Coordinates of C-alpha atoms in Angstrom, one line a residue:
Chain A
M1 CA 90.1 73.5 90.6
N2 CA 92.3 75.8 88.6
A3 CA 90.3 78.9 89.6
W4 CA 90.5 77.7 93.2
S5 CA 94.3 77.5 93.2
H6 CA 94.6 80.8 91.4
S7 CA 92.3 82.4 94.1
T8 CA 94.4 80.7 96.9
R9 CA 97.6 82.1 95.4
A10 CA 96.1 85.6 95.0
E11 CA 94.8 85.6 98.6
L12 CA 98.0 84.3 100.0
R13 CA 99.9 87.0 98.3
R14 CA 97.8 89.7 99.8
L15 CA 97.7 88.1 103.2
M16 CA 101.5 87.7 103.3
L17 CA 101.8 91.4 102.5
W18 CA 99.2 92.5 105.0
P19 CA 100.8 94.0 108.2
A20 CA 97.8 92.7 110.3
T21 CA 98.8 89.1 109.5
W22 CA 102.2 89.6 111.1
V23 CA 100.9 91.7 113.9
L24 CA 98.3 89.0 114.9
G25 CA 100.9 86.2 114.5
G26 CA 103.3 88.2 116.6
V27 CA 100.7 88.7 119.3
W28 CA 100.1 85.0 119.6
I29 CA 103.8 84.2 119.7
T30 CA 104.3 86.9 122.3
L31 CA 101.5 85.6 124.5
L32 CA 102.9 82.1 124.1
F33 CA 106.3 83.3 125.2
A34 CA 105.0 85.4 128.1
F35 CA 102.6 82.9 129.6
A36 CA 104.4 79.7 128.9
Y37 CA 107.9 80.8 129.5
A38 CA 108.6 84.3 130.8
F39 CA 106.2 84.5 133.8
P40 CA 106.8 80.9 134.9
Y41 CA 110.5 81.3 134.6
I42 CA 110.5 84.5 136.6
A43 CA 108.3 82.7 139.2
Y44 CA 110.7 79.8 139.2
R45 CA 113.8 82.0 139.6
S46 CA 112.2 84.0 142.4
G47 CA 111.6 80.7 144.3
D48 CA 108.2 81.9 145.4
A49 CA 105.7 79.1 145.0
D50 CA 102.8 81.4 144.8
A51 CA 104.2 83.8 142.3
F52 CA 102.7 82.3 139.1
Q53 CA 99.8 79.9 139.3
G54 CA 101.2 78.2 142.3
G55 CA 102.8 74.8 142.6
P56 CA 106.2 73.7 143.7
T57 CA 109.2 75.1 141.9
A58 CA 110.2 71.7 140.5
E59 CA 106.8 71.5 138.8
L60 CA 107.2 75.0 137.5
L61 CA 110.5 74.1 135.9
A62 CA 109.0 70.8 134.5
S63 CA 106.2 72.8 132.9
M64 CA 108.7 74.6 130.7
L65 CA 110.9 71.7 129.6
P66 CA 110.7 69.9 126.2
Q67 CA 108.7 67.0 127.7
A68 CA 105.8 69.5 128.4
A69 CA 105.9 70.9 124.9
P70 CA 102.7 69.2 123.8
A71 CA 100.8 70.8 126.7
I72 CA 102.5 74.2 126.3
L73 CA 101.6 74.3 122.6
I74 CA 97.9 73.6 122.9
Q75 CA 97.0 75.0 126.3
G76 CA 96.8 78.6 125.1
T77 CA 94.7 77.9 122.1
P78 CA 91.2 77.6 123.4
M79 CA 91.0 81.1 124.6
F80 CA 93.9 83.4 123.3
G81 CA 95.0 81.5 120.2
G82 CA 91.4 80.9 119.2
A83 CA 90.6 84.6 119.6
V84 CA 93.7 85.6 117.6
A85 CA 92.7 83.2 114.8
M86 CA 89.2 84.3 114.8
I87 CA 90.1 88.0 114.6
F88 CA 92.5 87.3 111.8
A89 CA 89.9 85.5 109.7
A90 CA 87.0 87.9 110.5
L91 CA 89.3 90.8 109.5
T92 CA 90.4 89.1 106.3
V93 CA 86.9 88.4 105.2
G94 CA 85.1 91.4 106.7
N95 CA 87.5 93.9 105.3
A96 CA 87.1 92.5 101.8
Y97 CA 83.5 93.8 102.1
S98 CA 84.4 97.2 103.5
W99 CA 87.3 97.7 101.0
G100 CA 85.1 96.6 98.1
T101 CA 87.6 93.9 97.1
W102 CA 85.0 91.1 97.0
K103 CA 83.5 93.0 94.0
T104 CA 86.9 93.3 92.4
V105 CA 87.7 89.6 93.0
L106 CA 84.4 88.2 91.9
T107 CA 84.3 90.2 88.6
Q108 CA 87.6 88.5 87.7
G109 CA 85.7 85.3 87.0
P110 CA 87.0 82.8 89.5
G111 CA 83.4 81.8 90.4
R112 CA 82.0 82.6 93.8
V113 CA 82.7 79.2 95.4
A114 CA 86.3 79.1 94.1
A115 CA 87.0 82.7 95.2
A116 CA 85.6 82.1 98.7
G117 CA 87.2 78.7 98.8
G118 CA 90.6 80.3 97.9
T119 CA 90.2 82.8 100.7
V120 CA 89.4 80.0 103.2
T121 CA 92.3 77.9 102.0
A122 CA 94.7 80.9 102.2
I123 CA 93.5 81.5 105.8
G124 CA 94.0 77.8 106.5
V125 CA 97.6 78.0 105.1
C126 CA 98.3 81.0 107.4
V127 CA 97.0 79.1 110.4
A128 CA 99.0 76.0 109.5
G129 CA 102.1 78.2 109.2
L130 CA 101.5 79.7 112.6
V131 CA 101.0 76.3 114.2
L132 CA 104.3 75.0 112.6
F133 CA 106.2 78.1 113.7
S134 CA 104.7 77.8 117.2
T135 CA 105.7 74.2 117.4
V136 CA 109.3 75.0 116.5
F137 CA 109.3 78.0 118.8
T138 CA 108.0 75.9 121.7
L139 CA 110.5 73.1 121.3
G140 CA 113.3 75.6 120.8
L141 CA 112.4 77.7 124.0
S142 CA 111.9 74.5 126.0
S143 CA 115.3 73.2 125.0
L144 CA 116.8 76.6 125.9
V145 CA 115.3 76.5 129.4
A146 CA 116.6 72.9 129.8
G147 CA 120.1 74.2 128.7
I148 CA 120.1 77.2 131.0
E149 CA 118.9 75.2 133.9
S150 CA 121.3 72.3 133.2
Q151 CA 118.5 69.8 132.8
A152 CA 118.9 66.7 130.7
L153 CA 117.4 67.2 127.2
V154 CA 114.5 64.8 127.2
W155 CA 112.2 65.1 124.1
P156 CA 108.5 64.7 124.5
D157 CA 106.7 61.6 123.3
W158 CA 106.5 62.4 119.6
G159 CA 103.0 60.8 119.3
D160 CA 101.8 63.3 122.0
M161 CA 103.6 66.1 120.2
A162 CA 101.9 65.2 116.9
A163 CA 98.5 65.0 118.6
S164 CA 99.1 68.4 120.2
V165 CA 100.1 69.9 116.8
G166 CA 97.1 68.5 115.2
G167 CA 94.8 69.6 118.0
T168 CA 96.3 73.1 118.0
A169 CA 95.6 73.3 114.2
L170 CA 92.1 72.0 114.7
V171 CA 91.3 74.5 117.5
L172 CA 92.8 77.5 115.7
G173 CA 91.2 76.3 112.4
M174 CA 87.8 76.0 114.0
W175 CA 88.0 79.5 115.4
A176 CA 89.3 80.8 112.1
A177 CA 86.3 79.2 110.3
G178 CA 84.1 80.9 112.9
G179 CA 85.7 84.2 112.0
V180 CA 85.2 83.6 108.3
F181 CA 81.5 82.9 108.9
L182 CA 81.0 86.0 111.1
G183 CA 82.9 88.2 108.5
V184 CA 80.6 87.0 105.7
L185 CA 77.5 87.2 107.9
T186 CA 78.1 90.8 109.0
R187 CA 79.8 91.9 105.8
G188 CA 82.3 94.0 107.8
P189 CA 85.3 93.7 110.0
A190 CA 84.1 95.6 113.2
L191 CA 80.9 93.8 114.0
S192 CA 82.3 90.4 113.1
V193 CA 85.4 90.8 115.4
G194 CA 83.2 92.3 118.1
L195 CA 80.7 89.5 118.1
G196 CA 83.4 86.8 117.8
L197 CA 85.3 88.2 120.8
L198 CA 82.1 88.6 122.8
W199 CA 81.4 84.9 122.2
T200 CA 84.8 83.5 122.9
L201 CA 85.6 85.6 125.9
V202 CA 82.3 86.3 127.5
V203 CA 79.2 84.5 126.4
E204 CA 80.3 80.9 126.8
N205 CA 81.6 81.5 130.3
L206 CA 78.4 83.2 131.3
L207 CA 76.4 80.3 129.9
R208 CA 78.6 77.9 131.8
G209 CA 77.8 79.8 134.9
V210 CA 74.0 79.5 134.5
S211 CA 73.8 76.2 132.8
Q212 CA 73.0 74.3 136.1
L213 CA 69.6 76.1 136.2
I214 CA 68.1 74.2 133.3
D215 CA 68.0 70.5 132.8
G216 CA 70.0 69.3 129.9
M217 CA 71.7 72.7 129.4
P218 CA 75.1 71.7 130.7
A219 CA 75.3 69.0 128.0
V220 CA 74.6 71.7 125.4
V221 CA 77.0 74.2 126.9
D222 CA 79.7 71.5 127.0
R223 CA 79.4 71.1 123.3
L224 CA 79.7 74.7 122.3
P225 CA 82.7 75.7 120.3
G226 CA 84.8 77.2 123.1
S227 CA 84.0 74.3 125.4
S228 CA 84.9 71.7 122.8
A229 CA 88.2 73.5 122.1
G230 CA 88.9 73.7 125.8
S231 CA 88.1 70.0 126.2
L232 CA 90.4 69.0 123.4
A233 CA 93.2 71.1 124.9
G234 CA 92.5 69.6 128.3
A235 CA 92.5 66.0 126.9
L236 CA 95.8 66.5 125.0
S237 CA 97.7 68.4 127.6
S238 CA 96.7 66.2 130.5
A239 CA 98.0 63.3 128.5
A240 CA 101.3 65.1 128.3
G241 CA 101.5 66.2 132.0
G242 CA 98.7 68.6 132.8
A243 CA 97.9 72.2 132.3
E244 CA 95.5 72.8 135.2
G245 CA 94.5 76.3 135.8
T246 CA 95.1 77.6 132.3
P247 CA 92.1 79.7 131.3
G248 CA 89.8 78.0 128.8
V249 CA 91.2 74.5 129.3
L250 CA 88.5 72.1 130.4
D251 CA 87.7 68.5 130.9
A252 CA 84.0 68.7 129.9
L253 CA 84.3 66.3 126.9
S254 CA 86.6 63.4 126.1
G255 CA 89.3 64.0 123.4
P256 CA 87.5 62.1 120.6
V257 CA 84.1 63.7 121.3
A258 CA 85.8 67.2 121.4
T259 CA 87.6 66.5 118.2
G260 CA 84.3 65.4 116.5
M261 CA 82.6 68.6 117.7
L262 CA 85.4 70.8 116.5
V263 CA 85.5 69.2 113.0
G264 CA 81.8 69.6 112.9
Y265 CA 81.9 73.3 113.8
L266 CA 84.7 73.9 111.3
V267 CA 82.8 72.2 108.4
V268 CA 79.5 73.9 109.3
F269 CA 81.1 77.4 109.6
V270 CA 82.8 77.1 106.2
A271 CA 79.8 75.6 104.5
L272 CA 77.5 78.4 105.9
A273 CA 80.0 81.1 104.7
L274 CA 80.3 79.6 101.2
T275 CA 76.6 79.3 100.9
L276 CA 76.1 82.9 101.9
I277 CA 78.7 84.2 99.5
K278 CA 77.2 82.1 96.7
R279 CA 73.7 83.3 97.3
R280 CA 73.9 86.9 98.3
D281 CA 74.1 90.0 96.1
V282 CA 77.4 91.8 96.2
A283 CA 77.0 95.4 97.0
Chain B
M28 CA 78.4 85.0 65.4
D29 CA 76.2 87.2 67.5
D30 CA 77.2 90.8 67.1
N31 CA 75.7 91.8 70.4
I32 CA 78.2 91.4 73.2
V33 CA 75.7 92.5 75.8
S34 CA 71.9 92.1 75.5
T35 CA 69.4 92.5 78.2
D36 CA 65.7 91.7 78.0
R37 CA 63.4 93.4 80.4
L38 CA 66.0 93.1 83.2
T39 CA 64.5 94.1 86.5
K40 CA 65.7 94.4 90.0
R41 CA 63.3 95.1 92.9
Y42 CA 64.2 96.1 96.4
G43 CA 61.0 95.7 98.3
D44 CA 58.4 97.8 96.4
R45 CA 60.9 99.9 94.6
A46 CA 62.2 98.9 91.2
A47 CA 65.8 100.0 91.0
A48 CA 65.8 98.8 87.4
D49 CA 62.5 98.2 85.7
R50 CA 62.4 96.1 82.5
V51 CA 65.7 97.4 81.1
S52 CA 66.4 96.2 77.6
L53 CA 69.6 97.3 76.0
T54 CA 72.1 95.9 73.5
V55 CA 75.8 96.6 73.2
R56 CA 77.3 95.7 69.8
R57 CA 80.8 94.4 69.2
G58 CA 83.3 97.2 68.7
E59 CA 81.2 100.1 69.9
V60 CA 81.4 102.4 72.8
Y61 CA 78.0 102.4 74.4
G62 CA 77.0 105.3 76.7
F63 CA 74.7 104.4 79.4
L64 CA 73.3 107.7 80.5
G65 CA 71.1 108.7 83.4
P66 CA 70.9 110.9 86.4
N67 CA 72.2 109.7 89.8
G68 CA 70.1 107.0 91.2
A69 CA 68.5 106.2 87.8
G70 CA 69.5 102.5 88.0
K71 CA 72.7 102.5 85.9
T72 CA 74.9 100.8 88.5
T73 CA 72.2 98.3 89.4
T74 CA 71.8 97.3 85.8
L75 CA 75.6 97.0 85.3
R76 CA 75.9 94.9 88.5
M77 CA 73.3 92.5 87.0
V78 CA 75.2 92.4 83.7
L79 CA 78.3 91.4 85.8
G80 CA 76.5 88.8 87.9
L81 CA 77.1 90.7 91.2
V82 CA 73.4 91.1 91.7
K83 CA 70.7 88.6 90.8
P84 CA 67.9 90.0 88.7
S85 CA 64.3 89.8 90.1
G86 CA 63.1 89.4 86.5
G87 CA 64.0 89.5 82.8
S88 CA 67.2 88.0 81.4
A89 CA 70.6 89.1 80.1
L90 CA 73.3 87.6 77.9
V91 CA 77.0 88.7 78.0
H92 CA 79.2 87.2 75.3
G93 CA 76.1 84.9 74.7
L94 CA 76.6 83.5 78.2
R95 CA 74.8 83.8 81.5
P96 CA 75.9 87.0 83.3
G97 CA 78.4 86.3 86.1
S98 CA 79.4 83.0 84.6
P99 CA 83.2 82.5 84.9
E100 CA 83.7 82.4 81.2
A101 CA 81.7 85.6 80.6
L102 CA 83.6 87.4 83.4
R103 CA 87.0 86.3 82.1
R104 CA 86.2 88.1 78.9
T105 CA 85.0 91.2 80.7
G106 CA 86.9 93.9 82.5
S107 CA 85.0 96.1 84.8
L108 CA 85.1 99.0 87.2
I109 CA 81.9 99.2 89.2
E110 CA 81.0 102.1 91.5
G111 CA 84.5 103.1 92.6
P112 CA 87.6 100.9 92.7
G113 CA 87.9 98.2 95.4
F114 CA 91.5 97.5 96.3
F115 CA 93.6 96.5 99.3
P116 CA 94.6 99.9 100.8
Y117 CA 97.9 98.5 102.3
L118 CA 99.2 97.2 99.0
S119 CA 100.9 99.3 96.3
G120 CA 99.0 99.9 93.1
L121 CA 101.3 97.4 91.3
E122 CA 100.8 94.8 94.0
N123 CA 97.0 95.2 93.8
L124 CA 97.1 94.6 90.1
R125 CA 99.3 91.6 90.6
V126 CA 96.8 90.1 93.0
V127 CA 94.0 90.8 90.5
G128 CA 96.3 89.2 87.9
R129 CA 96.7 86.1 90.0
Y130 CA 92.9 85.8 90.3
R131 CA 92.8 85.9 86.5
G132 CA 95.8 83.5 86.2
L133 CA 97.9 86.1 84.4
G134 CA 101.6 86.7 84.4
R135 CA 103.5 89.5 86.2
S136 CA 104.1 91.6 83.2
D137 CA 100.3 92.2 82.7
A138 CA 100.2 94.3 85.8
E139 CA 103.0 96.6 84.7
E140 CA 101.5 96.9 81.2
A141 CA 98.1 97.9 82.6
L142 CA 99.8 100.6 84.9
E143 CA 101.6 102.1 81.9
R144 CA 98.3 102.2 80.1
V145 CA 96.7 104.5 82.7
D146 CA 99.9 106.6 83.3
L147 CA 100.4 105.3 86.8
A148 CA 103.7 103.5 86.3
D149 CA 105.7 106.2 88.3
R150 CA 103.4 105.8 91.3
G151 CA 103.0 102.0 91.0
K152 CA 105.1 101.3 94.1
D153 CA 103.1 103.6 96.4
R154 CA 100.4 102.3 98.6
F155 CA 96.9 102.4 97.3
R156 CA 95.7 104.4 100.3
T157 CA 98.0 107.3 99.5
Y158 CA 96.5 107.7 96.0
S159 CA 94.3 110.6 95.1
L160 CA 90.7 109.9 94.0
G161 CA 91.7 110.3 90.4
M162 CA 94.6 107.8 90.7
K163 CA 92.4 105.3 92.5
Q164 CA 89.9 105.6 89.6
R165 CA 92.7 105.1 87.1
L166 CA 94.0 102.1 88.9
G167 CA 90.4 100.7 88.7
V168 CA 90.5 101.1 85.0
A169 CA 93.9 99.5 84.8
A170 CA 92.5 96.5 86.7
A171 CA 89.7 96.3 84.2
L172 CA 92.2 96.3 81.3
M173 CA 94.2 93.3 82.7
G174 CA 94.2 90.4 80.4
R175 CA 92.8 92.4 77.5
P176 CA 89.2 91.5 77.8
D177 CA 86.8 91.8 74.9
L178 CA 84.3 93.9 76.8
L179 CA 85.0 96.8 79.2
V180 CA 82.3 97.8 81.7
L181 CA 83.1 101.1 83.2
D182 CA 80.7 102.7 85.7
E183 CA 81.3 106.4 85.8
P184 CA 85.0 106.2 85.2
T185 CA 85.6 109.9 85.3
N186 CA 84.0 110.2 88.8
G187 CA 86.2 112.4 91.0
L188 CA 88.6 113.3 88.3
D189 CA 89.8 116.8 87.6
P190 CA 89.4 118.3 84.1
A191 CA 92.8 117.1 83.0
G192 CA 92.1 113.6 84.4
M193 CA 88.7 113.5 82.7
A194 CA 90.4 114.5 79.4
S195 CA 93.0 111.8 79.7
M196 CA 90.3 109.2 80.6
R197 CA 88.3 110.2 77.5
R198 CA 91.5 109.9 75.4
L199 CA 92.1 106.4 76.8
I200 CA 88.5 105.4 76.0
Q201 CA 88.9 106.8 72.5
D202 CA 92.2 104.9 72.0
L203 CA 90.6 101.7 73.2
S204 CA 87.7 102.3 70.9
S205 CA 89.9 102.9 67.9
E206 CA 91.6 99.5 68.7
G207 CA 88.2 97.9 68.3
Q208 CA 87.5 97.5 72.1
T209 CA 83.9 97.2 73.1
V210 CA 83.1 99.5 76.0
L211 CA 79.9 99.9 78.0
L212 CA 80.3 103.2 79.8
S213 CA 77.9 104.7 82.3
S214 CA 77.8 108.3 83.0
H215 CA 75.7 111.2 84.2
L216 CA 78.0 113.6 82.2
L217 CA 76.7 114.3 78.8
A218 CA 79.9 115.8 77.4
E219 CA 81.7 112.5 78.2
V220 CA 79.1 110.5 76.3
Q221 CA 78.9 113.0 73.5
Q222 CA 82.6 112.8 72.8
C223 CA 83.2 109.1 73.2
C224 CA 80.1 107.1 72.4
H225 CA 78.8 105.6 69.2
R226 CA 75.4 104.8 70.7
V227 CA 73.6 105.7 73.9
G228 CA 70.9 104.3 76.2
V229 CA 69.2 106.7 78.5
I230 CA 67.8 105.4 81.8
V231 CA 65.5 107.5 84.0
D232 CA 63.9 106.3 87.2
G233 CA 64.9 102.7 86.4
R234 CA 63.4 102.7 82.9
M235 CA 65.0 102.9 79.6
S236 CA 63.7 106.0 77.8
F237 CA 65.9 106.0 74.7
E238 CA 68.3 103.8 72.9
G239 CA 70.0 104.9 69.6
T240 CA 72.9 107.1 68.3
V241 CA 73.9 110.4 69.8
A242 CA 72.6 112.1 66.6
D243 CA 69.2 110.4 67.0
L244 CA 69.0 111.4 70.6
R245 CA 69.7 115.0 69.7
G246 CA 67.3 115.0 66.8
A247 CA 67.4 117.8 64.2
R248 CA 69.9 120.5 63.9
V249 CA 68.9 124.1 64.6
L250 CA 69.3 127.3 62.5
R251 CA 70.0 130.4 64.6
V252 CA 70.0 133.8 63.1
R253 CA 70.8 137.0 65.0
A254 CA 69.6 139.9 62.9
E255 CA 68.2 143.4 63.3
P256 CA 65.5 144.4 62.9
G257 CA 63.8 141.2 63.8
D258 CA 60.5 142.1 62.2
R259 CA 62.1 142.6 58.8
A260 CA 64.2 139.4 59.1
M261 CA 61.3 137.2 60.2
P262 CA 59.5 136.8 56.8
I263 CA 62.7 136.0 55.0
V264 CA 63.8 133.4 57.5
Q265 CA 60.3 132.0 57.5
G266 CA 60.4 131.8 53.7
A267 CA 63.6 129.8 53.9
A268 CA 62.9 127.6 57.0
G269 CA 59.2 127.4 57.7
D270 CA 58.3 127.6 61.4
V271 CA 60.4 130.2 63.2
E272 CA 60.6 131.1 66.8
Q273 CA 61.8 134.6 67.8
N274 CA 63.6 135.4 71.1
R275 CA 66.1 138.1 72.2
D276 CA 69.7 137.5 73.2
E277 CA 71.5 139.1 76.2
D278 CA 72.3 142.2 74.0
G279 CA 68.6 142.6 73.2
R280 CA 69.0 141.5 69.6
A281 CA 66.4 139.4 67.9
V282 CA 67.4 135.7 67.6
L283 CA 65.4 133.6 65.1
T284 CA 65.4 129.9 65.6
A285 CA 64.2 127.3 63.2
D286 CA 64.8 123.7 62.0
A287 CA 67.9 123.8 59.9
A288 CA 66.9 120.9 57.6
G289 CA 66.8 121.8 53.9
V290 CA 67.6 125.5 54.4
D291 CA 69.8 127.1 51.7
V292 CA 71.7 129.3 54.2
P293 CA 73.8 131.4 51.7
A294 CA 70.6 132.3 49.7
M295 CA 68.8 133.2 52.9
V296 CA 71.7 135.5 54.0
R297 CA 71.8 137.2 50.6
K298 CA 68.1 138.0 50.8
L299 CA 68.5 139.3 54.3
V300 CA 71.4 141.6 53.3
A301 CA 69.6 142.7 50.1
D302 CA 66.6 143.7 52.2
G303 CA 68.8 145.9 54.4
V304 CA 68.8 143.6 57.5
D305 CA 71.9 143.7 59.7
V306 CA 73.0 140.1 60.1
H307 CA 75.1 139.7 63.3
S308 CA 75.5 135.9 63.2
V309 CA 74.1 132.8 61.4
A310 CA 74.8 129.4 62.9
V311 CA 73.6 125.9 62.3
Q312 CA 73.8 124.2 65.7
E313 CA 73.2 120.7 67.0
R314 CA 70.9 120.7 70.0
S315 CA 73.0 120.3 73.1
L316 CA 72.7 116.8 74.5
E317 CA 72.0 118.5 77.8
D318 CA 68.8 120.1 76.5
V319 CA 67.7 116.7 75.2
F320 CA 68.6 115.0 78.4
L321 CA 66.8 117.5 80.7
T322 CA 63.7 117.4 78.5
M323 CA 63.8 113.6 78.8
T324 CA 64.4 113.6 82.5
E325 CA 61.6 116.1 83.1
A326 CA 59.2 114.1 80.9
G327 CA 60.1 110.9 82.7
R328 CA 59.1 112.3 86.1

């Protein structure tokens, strides 16, 4: 346990000092700002109902206010947030192979499981930090919009908000675990990121397109990682007032089923990664 | 207490049909600098990786500090630099050492101390990626020194260093050795091993072909007499040294070579002079390790 916490502290230090950590975090926050606030706000001010994802202007304004914060927070995670988390984790783990730092780390004597576990924990801490910052950021910007537009400051249902924070963490955590697994599997940053992006952005959507051709295939496709993440986002954001039309947000599975699938994927990805690190020779 | 810090018994690693290391048995004793010598691709690094637990052996066994190689306890008492330093390129040298220190559960001062030790303190705040090959290598050695481990495993630590860098690395190893540090040092450079090591093991094509002291490896010393005329010198040198081989040097002078053991050199020289032979030089030389090494490598193939 001691070795595990030493490893976590060491990895956290190097991740906090890694420019890529902040660049990727910044990309996610920028996307959140642009698609949840900037573009809807411009559309709202222009008064053109068709300017951004359609809908009456009153609905556009409502989608930016604090009451919609639970939906705002999670709706971007299945596709963009997940991709960012996956890239981050795959780069963290994959680069450790290409830089030769696994070798350096493992010869310090933490033990393979503790060293890899420390890395996974550190990535988890970074994801948790990002989720917390996003939560504060979302509530802050929504309050700002309410203030500017002279709307009454009505906070969201805090239970919905907590569910959204948890769901966001689970979706990002699952994709990060996928990134860890791919980084370990391919032992490099480029192939792992490439494969991960191909999966999140392309493959699942294509499978969804052809799944009607084979009996039973839609049920399988619905339970794939991206689909489960989209379903959880759909379940949590519709509870808080809808996020129709956001890419990646689905209603294929119910909230509890989607949650179960995501936890399952997270555990399996991490377990596979730890097993591979434990068993394979380090070049 | 076992005096062998590292001992391997028929340690083998196969990749497909090829044995990168084939039944390698070696022992490193407490307090010695052990030179692990072999040409490129002979299996040095593979063997060291097995000793550190990075690679699982296909056969045979090894003990490090009396423990299973790669066990946390064995690794905590071992510092290593294997096949080039692996560090985070975006961190400074000092930060890299601090990260390594955290993995070892060490304090902050250990990193600074290790940097001082390898003369990198003034570049410690620069990013690793801006370092020259030699500086990267030195940082690797600094990381190996962190926490003052009982055993240092250094895989070709002078790789990529210029002559000054090599000299300072040798000095560092000699200093460590005089402090009683046990070092397992691999190299394909004979001069390095000759100057630093107490004992050597030679590996050729994955197999150990020698283990012993540098003196044992070289064998007997050689008597070399340059004298003219060679025909007159020959019987006298033969009388003193037994079997003699005659060659010519670059100036065309006769060079008589024989085993130096038991030869009374002053008496032999007096006889040569008394007989009217011009003696240009007399030397008792050790065989160069390079000669020995090349003979062994050729024989191994």
